[in-house]
Amino acid sequence: MRSLLEIKHTNAYIMKSDYDKWREKISGHHPATIYREVSILARFLRYMCGLGHECYIPTLPKRPLKDFVPYIYSKDEMEKIFNVADALRMEQKCHQSIMMIMPALLRLLYSTGIRIGEALSIKNRDIDFNRHVIILNETKNGCQRLVPLNSTMDVVLKQYLLYRNRMPIAGLDNPDNPLFVSGIGKSPAQSTVYSNFHKIIKKAGILYKGGHKGPNIHGIRHTSCVHVMLKMIHKGKDMYCCLPVLSAFMGHKHVIDTEMYIHLTKEMYPELIKMDRSVTSSISKIIACALITENDYK
């Protein structure tokens, strides 16, 4: 709404001319940014109309097509990745090896959907096993976020810490020190994690396409969200109703950023979307019958 203030808008309503002025101001932005901004404004104006302020509600521009399509791992591929990571052994002595962290790190990425940079920024003090959460302080959007830990992930992290703290390095369990460390007790670089992950998917027999086509470690985050959606569909939940929850789970600033995963899920699992529709239609029939019955008594 800051843009409206910049064009010195002070009325409690928005006319088409006001919208056109604002739209002209952002005309030079990236198409994806324009789509997001117009979408947010349209939702706000609908809210204003609901409060009794007559406002012009703009039509959304055509959603820009994204060139980037993330690689989504199958459940079988994720199982292979975990098995290979668990079986890693050093071919030669290397003090800076990060082999020990890979099993726990990869499972954390898949279990929570957090970004690799967020995972590597976790400090020992950020883990609260009593509340079963991790506090993320260094996030992409600059907002602190709580990440839930399930019972399996609790066990994985505790086992990792047990072995990590056996290393003959002072201060590993210091609250301000990183959770994931190399063999010399330092936080590993993302590039080192990338190269290790590339070796893992190669051993797992997953074809590497190269460039931005993947698969890469960021794909685990995307996979996590799609697999969470699949669980929700299996439970008969409506994906669009669950968007705010998924958006918070992924650490997105805007719900619209999470919509991409709905389209991915629809493309990859059309048979499940049909199931989702059948569940929804059944609920609609129940509601319709209830309304008919109620009207009969009037």
PDB file of C-alpha atoms in Angstrom:
ATOM      1  CA  MET A   1       0.000   0.000   0.000  1.00  0.00           C
ATOM      2  CA  ARG A   2       3.114   2.172   0.167  1.00  0.00           C
ATOM      3  CA  SER A   3       2.789   2.862  -3.587  1.00  0.00           C
ATOM      4  CA  LEU A   4      -0.648   4.396  -3.033  1.00  0.00           C
ATOM      5  CA  LEU A   5       0.853   6.767  -0.483  1.00  0.00           C
ATOM      6  CA  GLU A   6       3.564   7.686  -2.974  1.00  0.00           C
ATOM      7  CA  ILE A   7       0.924   8.864  -5.464  1.00  0.00           C
ATOM      8  CA  LYS A   8      -0.607  10.895  -2.603  1.00  0.00           C
ATOM      9  CA  HIS A   9      -3.825   8.896  -2.369  1.00  0.00           C
ATOM     10  CA  THR A  10      -5.792   9.885   0.743  1.00  0.00           C
ATOM     11  CA  ASN A  11      -9.382   8.757   0.038  1.00  0.00           C
ATOM     12  CA  ALA A  12     -10.974   5.781   1.804  1.00  0.00           C
ATOM     13  CA  TYR A  13     -11.841   4.258  -1.575  1.00  0.00           C
ATOM     14  CA  ILE A  14     -10.008   3.395  -4.785  1.00  0.00           C
ATOM     15  CA  MET A  15     -11.311   4.440  -8.203  1.00  0.00           C
ATOM     16  CA  LYS A  16     -10.171   3.025 -11.542  1.00  0.00           C
ATOM     17  CA  SER A  17      -8.228   6.234 -12.208  1.00  0.00           C
ATOM     18  CA  ASP A  18      -6.349   5.721  -8.904  1.00  0.00           C
ATOM     19  CA  TYR A  19      -5.554   2.150  -9.869  1.00  0.00           C
ATOM     20  CA  ASP A  20      -4.382   3.200 -13.350  1.00  0.00           C
ATOM     21  CA  LYS A  21      -1.960   5.736 -11.816  1.00  0.00           C
ATOM     22  CA  TRP A  22      -0.520   3.086  -9.513  1.00  0.00           C
ATOM     23  CA  ARG A  23      -0.387   0.502 -12.326  1.00  0.00           C
ATOM     24  CA  GLU A  24       1.551   2.933 -14.531  1.00  0.00           C
ATOM     25  CA  LYS A  25       4.048   3.452 -11.710  1.00  0.00           C
ATOM     26  CA  ILE A  26       4.955  -0.262 -11.606  1.00  0.00           C
ATOM     27  CA  SER A  27       4.794  -0.838 -15.390  1.00  0.00           C
ATOM     28  CA  GLY A  28       8.575  -1.199 -15.619  1.00  0.00           C
ATOM     29  CA  HIS A  29       8.752  -4.015 -13.062  1.00  0.00           C
ATOM     30  CA  HIS A  30       9.252  -7.683 -13.884  1.00  0.00           C
ATOM     31  CA  PRO A  31       6.002  -9.375 -15.086  1.00  0.00           C
ATOM     32  CA  ALA A  32       6.075 -11.752 -12.106  1.00  0.00           C
ATOM     33  CA  THR A  33       6.385  -8.795  -9.709  1.00  0.00           C
ATOM     34  CA  ILE A  34       3.500  -6.964 -11.413  1.00  0.00           C
ATOM     35  CA  TYR A  35       1.304 -10.058 -11.184  1.00  0.00           C
ATOM     36  CA  ARG A  36       2.073 -10.462  -7.476  1.00  0.00           C
ATOM     37  CA  GLU A  37       1.522  -6.767  -6.670  1.00  0.00           C
ATOM     38  CA  VAL A  38      -1.790  -6.580  -8.565  1.00  0.00           C
ATOM     39  CA  SER A  39      -2.935  -9.816  -6.930  1.00  0.00           C
ATOM     40  CA  ILE A  40      -2.184  -8.478  -3.437  1.00  0.00           C
ATOM     41  CA  LEU A  41      -3.897  -5.157  -4.192  1.00  0.00           C
ATOM     42  CA  ALA A  42      -6.981  -6.917  -5.613  1.00  0.00           C
ATOM     43  CA  ARG A  43      -7.332  -8.985  -2.432  1.00  0.00           C
ATOM     44  CA  PHE A  44      -6.993  -5.832  -0.317  1.00  0.00           C
ATOM     45  CA  LEU A  45      -9.636  -4.011  -2.380  1.00  0.00           C
ATOM     46  CA  ARG A  46     -12.059  -6.928  -2.001  1.00  0.00           C
ATOM     47  CA  TYR A  47     -11.495  -6.632   1.749  1.00  0.00           C
ATOM     48  CA  MET A  48     -12.218  -2.874   1.553  1.00  0.00           C
ATOM     49  CA  CYS A  49     -15.452  -3.584  -0.343  1.00  0.00           C
ATOM     50  CA  GLY A  50     -16.406  -6.004   2.420  1.00  0.00           C
ATOM     51  CA  LEU A  51     -16.012  -3.146   4.922  1.00  0.00           C
ATOM     52  CA  GLY A  52     -18.412  -0.999   2.913  1.00  0.00           C
ATOM     53  CA  HIS A  53     -15.901   1.102   0.934  1.00  0.00           C
ATOM     54  CA  GLU A  54     -16.707   0.969  -2.769  1.00  0.00           C
ATOM     55  CA  CYS A  55     -13.490   0.217  -4.624  1.00  0.00           C
ATOM     56  CA  TYR A  56     -12.491  -0.665  -8.154  1.00  0.00           C
ATOM     57  CA  ILE A  57     -11.289  -4.270  -8.243  1.00  0.00           C
ATOM     58  CA  PRO A  58      -8.793  -4.824 -11.073  1.00  0.00           C
ATOM     59  CA  THR A  59      -8.665  -7.880 -13.302  1.00  0.00           C
ATOM     60  CA  LEU A  60      -5.503  -9.888 -12.750  1.00  0.00           C
ATOM     61  CA  PRO A  61      -2.996  -9.746 -15.611  1.00  0.00           C
ATOM     62  CA  LYS A  62      -2.110 -13.006 -17.311  1.00  0.00           C
ATOM     63  CA  ARG A  63       0.079 -15.003 -14.959  1.00  0.00           C
ATOM     64  CA  PRO A  64       3.624 -15.001 -16.393  1.00  0.00           C
ATOM     65  CA  LEU A  65       5.006 -18.383 -17.293  1.00  0.00           C
ATOM     66  CA  LYS A  66       8.050 -19.453 -15.314  1.00  0.00           C
ATOM     67  CA  ASP A  67      10.968 -20.937 -17.208  1.00  0.00           C
ATOM     68  CA  PHE A  68      12.179 -22.683 -14.079  1.00  0.00           C
ATOM     69  CA  VAL A  69      10.487 -25.952 -13.184  1.00  0.00           C
ATOM     70  CA  PRO A  70      11.956 -27.542 -10.037  1.00  0.00           C
ATOM     71  CA  TYR A  71      12.919 -31.192 -10.005  1.00  0.00           C
ATOM     72  CA  ILE A  72      10.603 -33.190  -7.739  1.00  0.00           C
ATOM     73  CA  TYR A  73      12.070 -36.402  -6.363  1.00  0.00           C
ATOM     74  CA  SER A  74       9.857 -39.451  -6.089  1.00  0.00           C
ATOM     75  CA  LYS A  75       9.541 -41.164  -2.705  1.00  0.00           C
ATOM     76  CA  ASP A  76      11.639 -44.008  -4.099  1.00  0.00           C
ATOM     77  CA  GLU A  77      14.381 -41.561  -5.124  1.00  0.00           C
ATOM     78  CA  MET A  78      14.363 -39.933  -1.684  1.00  0.00           C
ATOM     79  CA  GLU A  79      14.746 -43.371  -0.101  1.00  0.00           C
ATOM     80  CA  LYS A  80      17.739 -44.084  -2.362  1.00  0.00           C
ATOM     81  CA  ILE A  81      19.307 -40.721  -1.467  1.00  0.00           C
ATOM     82  CA  PHE A  82      18.995 -41.427   2.267  1.00  0.00           C
ATOM     83  CA  ASN A  83      20.406 -44.950   1.869  1.00  0.00           C
ATOM     84  CA  VAL A  84      23.431 -43.706  -0.098  1.00  0.00           C
ATOM     85  CA  ALA A  85      24.061 -40.898   2.424  1.00  0.00           C
ATOM     86  CA  ASP A  86      23.929 -43.432   5.284  1.00  0.00           C
ATOM     87  CA  ALA A  87      26.454 -45.685   3.542  1.00  0.00           C
ATOM     88  CA  LEU A  88      29.015 -42.971   2.725  1.00  0.00           C
ATOM     89  CA  ARG A  89      32.606 -43.820   3.638  1.00  0.00           C
ATOM     90  CA  MET A  90      35.775 -41.762   3.240  1.00  0.00           C
ATOM     91  CA  GLU A  91      37.987 -42.995   0.399  1.00  0.00           C
ATOM     92  CA  GLN A  92      40.923 -41.087   1.844  1.00  0.00           C
ATOM     93  CA  LYS A  93      41.586 -39.141   5.027  1.00  0.00           C
ATOM     94  CA  CYS A  94      40.133 -35.635   4.878  1.00  0.00           C
ATOM     95  CA  HIS A  95      39.779 -33.531   8.018  1.00  0.00           C
ATOM     96  CA  GLN A  96      37.381 -31.096   6.323  1.00  0.00           C
ATOM     97  CA  SER A  97      34.962 -33.838   5.249  1.00  0.00           C
ATOM     98  CA  ILE A  98      31.248 -33.193   5.791  1.00  0.00           C
ATOM     99  CA  MET A  99      30.275 -36.827   5.267  1.00  0.00           C
ATOM    100  CA  MET A 100      29.031 -37.139   8.840  1.00  0.00           C
ATOM    101  CA  ILE A 101      26.420 -34.379   8.504  1.00  0.00           C
ATOM    102  CA  MET A 102      24.848 -35.501   5.210  1.00  0.00           C
ATOM    103  CA  PRO A 103      22.370 -38.135   6.533  1.00  0.00           C
ATOM    104  CA  ALA A 104      20.910 -35.762   9.151  1.00  0.00           C
ATOM    105  CA  LEU A 105      21.082 -32.652   6.934  1.00  0.00           C
ATOM    106  CA  LEU A 106      19.245 -34.252   4.001  1.00  0.00           C
ATOM    107  CA  ARG A 107      16.551 -35.672   6.268  1.00  0.00           C
ATOM    108  CA  LEU A 108      16.084 -32.261   7.902  1.00  0.00           C
ATOM    109  CA  LEU A 109      15.655 -30.581   4.503  1.00  0.00           C
ATOM    110  CA  TYR A 110      13.041 -33.135   3.474  1.00  0.00           C
ATOM    111  CA  SER A 111      11.227 -33.237   6.817  1.00  0.00           C
ATOM    112  CA  THR A 112      10.918 -29.462   7.245  1.00  0.00           C
ATOM    113  CA  GLY A 113      11.172 -27.989   3.735  1.00  0.00           C
ATOM    114  CA  ILE A 114      13.704 -25.384   4.891  1.00  0.00           C
ATOM    115  CA  ARG A 115      16.318 -23.904   2.555  1.00  0.00           C
ATOM    116  CA  ILE A 116      19.890 -25.203   2.574  1.00  0.00           C
ATOM    117  CA  GLY A 117      21.193 -21.778   3.665  1.00  0.00           C
ATOM    118  CA  GLU A 118      18.730 -21.743   6.561  1.00  0.00           C
ATOM    119  CA  ALA A 119      19.787 -25.248   7.620  1.00  0.00           C
ATOM    120  CA  LEU A 120      23.491 -24.384   7.635  1.00  0.00           C
ATOM    121  CA  SER A 121      22.821 -21.222   9.677  1.00  0.00           C
ATOM    122  CA  ILE A 122      21.211 -23.151  12.561  1.00  0.00           C
ATOM    123  CA  LYS A 123      23.053 -22.768  15.868  1.00  0.00           C
ATOM    124  CA  ASN A 124      22.996 -25.294  18.717  1.00  0.00           C
ATOM    125  CA  ARG A 125      20.829 -22.936  20.793  1.00  0.00           C
ATOM    126  CA  ASP A 126      18.214 -22.815  18.024  1.00  0.00           C
ATOM    127  CA  ILE A 127      17.087 -26.397  18.635  1.00  0.00           C
ATOM    128  CA  ASP A 128      14.432 -26.872  21.302  1.00  0.00           C
ATOM    129  CA  PHE A 129      13.877 -30.600  21.811  1.00  0.00           C
ATOM    130  CA  ASN A 130      11.373 -29.927  24.608  1.00  0.00           C
ATOM    131  CA  ARG A 131       9.042 -28.002  22.295  1.00  0.00           C
ATOM    132  CA  HIS A 132      10.086 -30.024  19.213  1.00  0.00           C
ATOM    133  CA  VAL A 133      10.979 -26.957  17.149  1.00  0.00           C
ATOM    134  CA  ILE A 134      13.941 -25.289  15.483  1.00  0.00           C
ATOM    135  CA  ILE A 135      14.113 -21.490  15.579  1.00  0.00           C
ATOM    136  CA  LEU A 136      15.320 -20.097  12.255  1.00  0.00           C
ATOM    137  CA  ASN A 137      16.870 -16.664  12.721  1.00  0.00           C
ATOM    138  CA  GLU A 138      18.670 -16.299   9.380  1.00  0.00           C
ATOM    139  CA  THR A 139      15.956 -16.731   6.757  1.00  0.00           C
ATOM    140  CA  LYS A 140      15.646 -15.593   3.143  1.00  0.00           C
ATOM    141  CA  ASN A 141      12.872 -13.132   4.011  1.00  0.00           C
ATOM    142  CA  GLY A 142      14.576 -11.860   7.165  1.00  0.00           C
ATOM    143  CA  CYS A 143      11.780 -13.079   9.448  1.00  0.00           C
ATOM    144  CA  GLN A 144      12.284 -15.400  12.403  1.00  0.00           C
ATOM    145  CA  ARG A 145      10.449 -18.680  11.869  1.00  0.00           C
ATOM    146  CA  LEU A 146       9.610 -21.738  13.974  1.00  0.00           C
ATOM    147  CA  VAL A 147      10.091 -25.082  12.235  1.00  0.00           C
ATOM    148  CA  PRO A 148       8.336 -28.130  13.739  1.00  0.00           C
ATOM    149  CA  LEU A 149      10.290 -31.345  14.332  1.00  0.00           C
ATOM    150  CA  ASN A 150       8.498 -34.671  14.197  1.00  0.00           C
ATOM    151  CA  SER A 151       9.516 -37.533  16.493  1.00  0.00           C
ATOM    152  CA  THR A 152      11.627 -39.227  13.791  1.00  0.00           C
ATOM    153  CA  MET A 153      13.595 -36.046  13.100  1.00  0.00           C
ATOM    154  CA  ASP A 154      14.108 -35.597  16.839  1.00  0.00           C
ATOM    155  CA  VAL A 155      15.801 -39.005  16.987  1.00  0.00           C
ATOM    156  CA  VAL A 156      17.912 -38.312  13.875  1.00  0.00           C
ATOM    157  CA  LEU A 157      19.251 -35.010  15.241  1.00  0.00           C
ATOM    158  CA  LYS A 158      19.962 -36.438  18.696  1.00  0.00           C
ATOM    159  CA  GLN A 159      21.893 -39.312  17.141  1.00  0.00           C
ATOM    160  CA  TYR A 160      23.856 -36.878  14.953  1.00  0.00           C
ATOM    161  CA  LEU A 161      24.707 -34.715  17.986  1.00  0.00           C
ATOM    162  CA  LEU A 162      25.842 -37.788  19.907  1.00  0.00           C
ATOM    163  CA  TYR A 163      28.427 -38.627  17.231  1.00  0.00           C
ATOM    164  CA  ARG A 164      29.358 -35.009  16.479  1.00  0.00           C
ATOM    165  CA  ASN A 165      30.152 -34.255  20.116  1.00  0.00           C
ATOM    166  CA  ARG A 166      32.559 -37.204  20.244  1.00  0.00           C
ATOM    167  CA  MET A 167      34.946 -35.370  17.912  1.00  0.00           C
ATOM    168  CA  PRO A 168      38.058 -34.146  19.792  1.00  0.00           C
ATOM    169  CA  ILE A 169      37.222 -30.482  19.175  1.00  0.00           C
ATOM    170  CA  ALA A 170      36.538 -28.067  22.030  1.00  0.00           C
ATOM    171  CA  GLY A 171      33.294 -26.095  22.110  1.00  0.00           C
ATOM    172  CA  LEU A 172      31.305 -28.112  19.573  1.00  0.00           C
ATOM    173  CA  ASP A 173      28.261 -28.012  21.843  1.00  0.00           C
ATOM    174  CA  ASN A 174      28.634 -24.301  22.601  1.00  0.00           C
ATOM    175  CA  PRO A 175      25.163 -22.693  22.169  1.00  0.00           C
ATOM    176  CA  ASP A 176      26.484 -20.134  19.662  1.00  0.00           C
ATOM    177  CA  ASN A 177      28.309 -22.674  17.488  1.00  0.00           C
ATOM    178  CA  PRO A 178      26.771 -24.159  14.319  1.00  0.00           C
ATOM    179  CA  LEU A 179      24.700 -27.339  14.420  1.00  0.00           C
ATOM    180  CA  PHE A 180      26.224 -28.801  11.265  1.00  0.00           C
ATOM    181  CA  VAL A 181      30.018 -28.825  11.147  1.00  0.00           C
ATOM    182  CA  SER A 182      32.822 -30.303   9.075  1.00  0.00           C
ATOM    183  CA  GLY A 183      35.545 -32.558  10.464  1.00  0.00           C
ATOM    184  CA  ILE A 184      37.399 -29.482  11.738  1.00  0.00           C
ATOM    185  CA  GLY A 185      34.374 -28.119  13.611  1.00  0.00           C
ATOM    186  CA  LYS A 186      33.541 -25.320  11.168  1.00  0.00           C
ATOM    187  CA  SER A 187      30.286 -24.594   9.363  1.00  0.00           C
ATOM    188  CA  PRO A 188      30.565 -26.029   5.824  1.00  0.00           C
ATOM    189  CA  ALA A 189      30.228 -23.890   2.705  1.00  0.00           C
ATOM    190  CA  GLN A 190      27.106 -24.408   0.606  1.00  0.00           C
ATOM    191  CA  SER A 191      29.296 -25.263  -2.396  1.00  0.00           C
ATOM    192  CA  THR A 192      30.819 -28.165  -0.430  1.00  0.00           C
ATOM    193  CA  VAL A 193      27.341 -29.490   0.383  1.00  0.00           C
ATOM    194  CA  TYR A 194      26.332 -29.156  -3.291  1.00  0.00           C
ATOM    195  CA  SER A 195      29.319 -31.181  -4.517  1.00  0.00           C
ATOM    196  CA  ASN A 196      28.730 -33.895  -1.904  1.00  0.00           C
ATOM    197  CA  PHE A 197      25.055 -34.094  -2.822  1.00  0.00           C
ATOM    198  CA  HIS A 198      25.941 -34.400  -6.507  1.00  0.00           C
ATOM    199  CA  LYS A 199      28.049 -37.466  -5.654  1.00  0.00           C
ATOM    200  CA  ILE A 200      25.164 -38.912  -3.649  1.00  0.00           C
ATOM    201  CA  ILE A 201      22.583 -38.657  -6.459  1.00  0.00           C
ATOM    202  CA  LYS A 202      25.115 -40.137  -8.889  1.00  0.00           C
ATOM    203  CA  LYS A 203      25.596 -43.159  -6.606  1.00  0.00           C
ATOM    204  CA  ALA A 204      21.813 -43.368  -6.185  1.00  0.00           C
ATOM    205  CA  GLY A 205      21.453 -43.738  -9.952  1.00  0.00           C
ATOM    206  CA  ILE A 206      19.515 -40.480 -10.389  1.00  0.00           C
ATOM    207  CA  LEU A 207      20.315 -38.879 -13.744  1.00  0.00           C
ATOM    208  CA  TYR A 208      21.893 -35.430 -13.436  1.00  0.00           C
ATOM    209  CA  LYS A 209      20.711 -33.172 -16.282  1.00  0.00           C
ATOM    210  CA  GLY A 210      23.090 -30.323 -15.504  1.00  0.00           C
ATOM    211  CA  GLY A 211      22.672 -26.562 -15.265  1.00  0.00           C
ATOM    212  CA  HIS A 212      19.412 -25.352 -13.733  1.00  0.00           C
ATOM    213  CA  LYS A 213      17.548 -28.500 -14.802  1.00  0.00           C
ATOM    214  CA  GLY A 214      18.810 -30.413 -11.790  1.00  0.00           C
ATOM    215  CA  PRO A 215      18.307 -32.485  -9.892  1.00  0.00           C
ATOM    216  CA  ASN A 216      20.005 -30.581  -7.077  1.00  0.00           C
ATOM    217  CA  ILE A 217      19.753 -30.171  -3.330  1.00  0.00           C
ATOM    218  CA  HIS A 218      17.187 -27.348  -3.635  1.00  0.00           C
ATOM    219  CA  GLY A 219      14.851 -29.910  -5.186  1.00  0.00           C
ATOM    220  CA  ILE A 220      14.466 -31.536  -1.763  1.00  0.00           C
ATOM    221  CA  ARG A 221      12.693 -28.400  -0.494  1.00  0.00           C
ATOM    222  CA  HIS A 222      10.318 -28.402  -3.476  1.00  0.00           C
ATOM    223  CA  THR A 223       9.792 -32.148  -3.063  1.00  0.00           C
ATOM    224  CA  SER A 224       8.958 -31.679   0.604  1.00  0.00           C
ATOM    225  CA  CYS A 225       6.128 -29.254  -0.206  1.00  0.00           C
ATOM    226  CA  VAL A 226       4.655 -31.421  -2.981  1.00  0.00           C
ATOM    227  CA  HIS A 227       4.753 -34.522  -0.767  1.00  0.00           C
ATOM    228  CA  VAL A 228       3.046 -32.602   2.068  1.00  0.00           C
ATOM    229  CA  MET A 229       0.315 -31.632  -0.406  1.00  0.00           C
ATOM    230  CA  LEU A 230      -0.117 -35.270  -1.397  1.00  0.00           C
ATOM    231  CA  LYS A 231      -0.615 -36.224   2.255  1.00  0.00           C
ATOM    232  CA  MET A 232      -3.244 -33.509   2.607  1.00  0.00           C
ATOM    233  CA  ILE A 233      -5.103 -34.747  -0.478  1.00  0.00           C
ATOM    234  CA  HIS A 234      -5.045 -38.309   0.861  1.00  0.00           C
ATOM    235  CA  LYS A 235      -6.667 -36.972   4.043  1.00  0.00           C
ATOM    236  CA  GLY A 236      -9.409 -35.319   1.992  1.00  0.00           C
ATOM    237  CA  LYS A 237      -8.251 -31.742   2.554  1.00  0.00           C
ATOM    238  CA  ASP A 238      -8.704 -28.993  -0.032  1.00  0.00           C
ATOM    239  CA  MET A 239      -5.320 -27.759  -1.270  1.00  0.00           C
ATOM    240  CA  TYR A 240      -6.386 -24.146  -1.713  1.00  0.00           C
ATOM    241  CA  CYS A 241      -7.807 -24.013   1.819  1.00  0.00           C
ATOM    242  CA  CYS A 242      -4.463 -25.317   3.085  1.00  0.00           C
ATOM    243  CA  LEU A 243      -2.401 -22.724   1.181  1.00  0.00           C
ATOM    244  CA  PRO A 244      -1.853 -20.371   4.173  1.00  0.00           C
ATOM    245  CA  VAL A 245      -0.559 -23.311   6.249  1.00  0.00           C
ATOM    246  CA  LEU A 246       1.720 -24.486   3.434  1.00  0.00           C
ATOM    247  CA  SER A 247       2.928 -20.933   2.859  1.00  0.00           C
ATOM    248  CA  ALA A 248       3.970 -20.654   6.514  1.00  0.00           C
ATOM    249  CA  PHE A 249       5.558 -24.130   6.319  1.00  0.00           C
ATOM    250  CA  MET A 250       7.670 -23.036   3.326  1.00  0.00           C
ATOM    251  CA  GLY A 251       8.563 -19.654   4.813  1.00  0.00           C
ATOM    252  CA  HIS A 252       6.994 -17.721   1.941  1.00  0.00           C
ATOM    253  CA  LYS A 253       6.144 -14.059   2.373  1.00  0.00           C
ATOM    254  CA  HIS A 254       3.096 -14.283   0.120  1.00  0.00           C
ATOM    255  CA  VAL A 255       0.600 -17.121  -0.329  1.00  0.00           C
ATOM    256  CA  ILE A 256       0.832 -16.616  -4.084  1.00  0.00           C
ATOM    257  CA  ASP A 257       4.436 -17.893  -3.984  1.00  0.00           C
ATOM    258  CA  THR A 258       3.133 -21.255  -2.771  1.00  0.00           C
ATOM    259  CA  GLU A 259       0.606 -21.648  -5.598  1.00  0.00           C
ATOM    260  CA  MET A 260       3.327 -22.994  -7.900  1.00  0.00           C
ATOM    261  CA  TYR A 261       3.382 -26.217  -5.879  1.00  0.00           C
ATOM    262  CA  ILE A 262      -0.338 -26.767  -6.455  1.00  0.00           C
ATOM    263  CA  HIS A 263       0.238 -26.601 -10.221  1.00  0.00           C
ATOM    264  CA  LEU A 264       3.207 -28.974  -9.915  1.00  0.00           C
ATOM    265  CA  THR A 265       1.131 -31.433  -7.896  1.00  0.00           C
ATOM    266  CA  LYS A 266      -1.714 -31.266 -10.418  1.00  0.00           C
ATOM    267  CA  GLU A 267       0.668 -31.958 -13.305  1.00  0.00           C
ATOM    268  CA  MET A 268       2.496 -34.811 -11.590  1.00  0.00           C
ATOM    269  CA  TYR A 269      -0.424 -36.526  -9.842  1.00  0.00           C
ATOM    270  CA  PRO A 270      -3.614 -35.890 -11.887  1.00  0.00           C
ATOM    271  CA  GLU A 271      -5.233 -39.056 -10.496  1.00  0.00           C
ATOM    272  CA  LEU A 272      -4.961 -37.638  -6.960  1.00  0.00           C
ATOM    273  CA  ILE A 273      -6.509 -34.355  -8.031  1.00  0.00           C
ATOM    274  CA  LYS A 274      -9.478 -36.351  -9.361  1.00  0.00           C
ATOM    275  CA  MET A 275      -9.706 -37.971  -5.943  1.00  0.00           C
ATOM    276  CA  ASP A 276      -9.575 -34.512  -4.361  1.00  0.00           C
ATOM    277  CA  ARG A 277     -12.503 -33.411  -6.538  1.00  0.00           C
ATOM    278  CA  SER A 278     -14.514 -36.502  -5.623  1.00  0.00           C
ATOM    279  CA  VAL A 279     -14.031 -35.755  -1.932  1.00  0.00           C
ATOM    280  CA  THR A 280     -15.060 -32.131  -2.458  1.00  0.00           C
ATOM    281  CA  SER A 281     -18.126 -33.069  -4.512  1.00  0.00           C
ATOM    282  CA  SER A 282     -19.270 -35.489  -1.795  1.00  0.00           C
ATOM    283  CA  ILE A 283     -19.048 -32.746   0.799  1.00  0.00           C
ATOM    284  CA  SER A 284     -20.995 -30.412  -1.511  1.00  0.00           C
ATOM    285  CA  LYS A 285     -23.774 -33.015  -1.857  1.00  0.00           C
ATOM    286  CA  ILE A 286     -23.992 -33.404   1.924  1.00  0.00           C
ATOM    287  CA  ILE A 287     -24.293 -29.628   2.359  1.00  0.00           C
ATOM    288  CA  ALA A 288     -26.912 -29.421  -0.413  1.00  0.00           C
ATOM    289  CA  CYS A 289     -28.997 -32.184   1.200  1.00  0.00           C
ATOM    290  CA  ALA A 290     -28.756 -30.449   4.566  1.00  0.00           C
ATOM    291  CA  LEU A 291     -30.017 -27.189   3.036  1.00  0.00           C
ATOM    292  CA  ILE A 292     -32.932 -28.949   1.326  1.00  0.00           C
ATOM    293  CA  THR A 293     -33.913 -30.674   4.570  1.00  0.00           C
ATOM    294  CA  GLU A 294     -33.754 -27.383   6.471  1.00  0.00           C
ATOM    295  CA  ASN A 295     -35.907 -25.620   3.871  1.00  0.00           C
ATOM    296  CA  ASP A 296     -38.524 -28.373   4.080  1.00  0.00           C
ATOM    297  CA  TYR A 297     -39.248 -27.385   7.664  1.00  0.00           C
ATOM    298  CA  LYS A 298     -39.866 -23.725   6.801  1.00  0.00           C
TER     299      LYS A 298
END
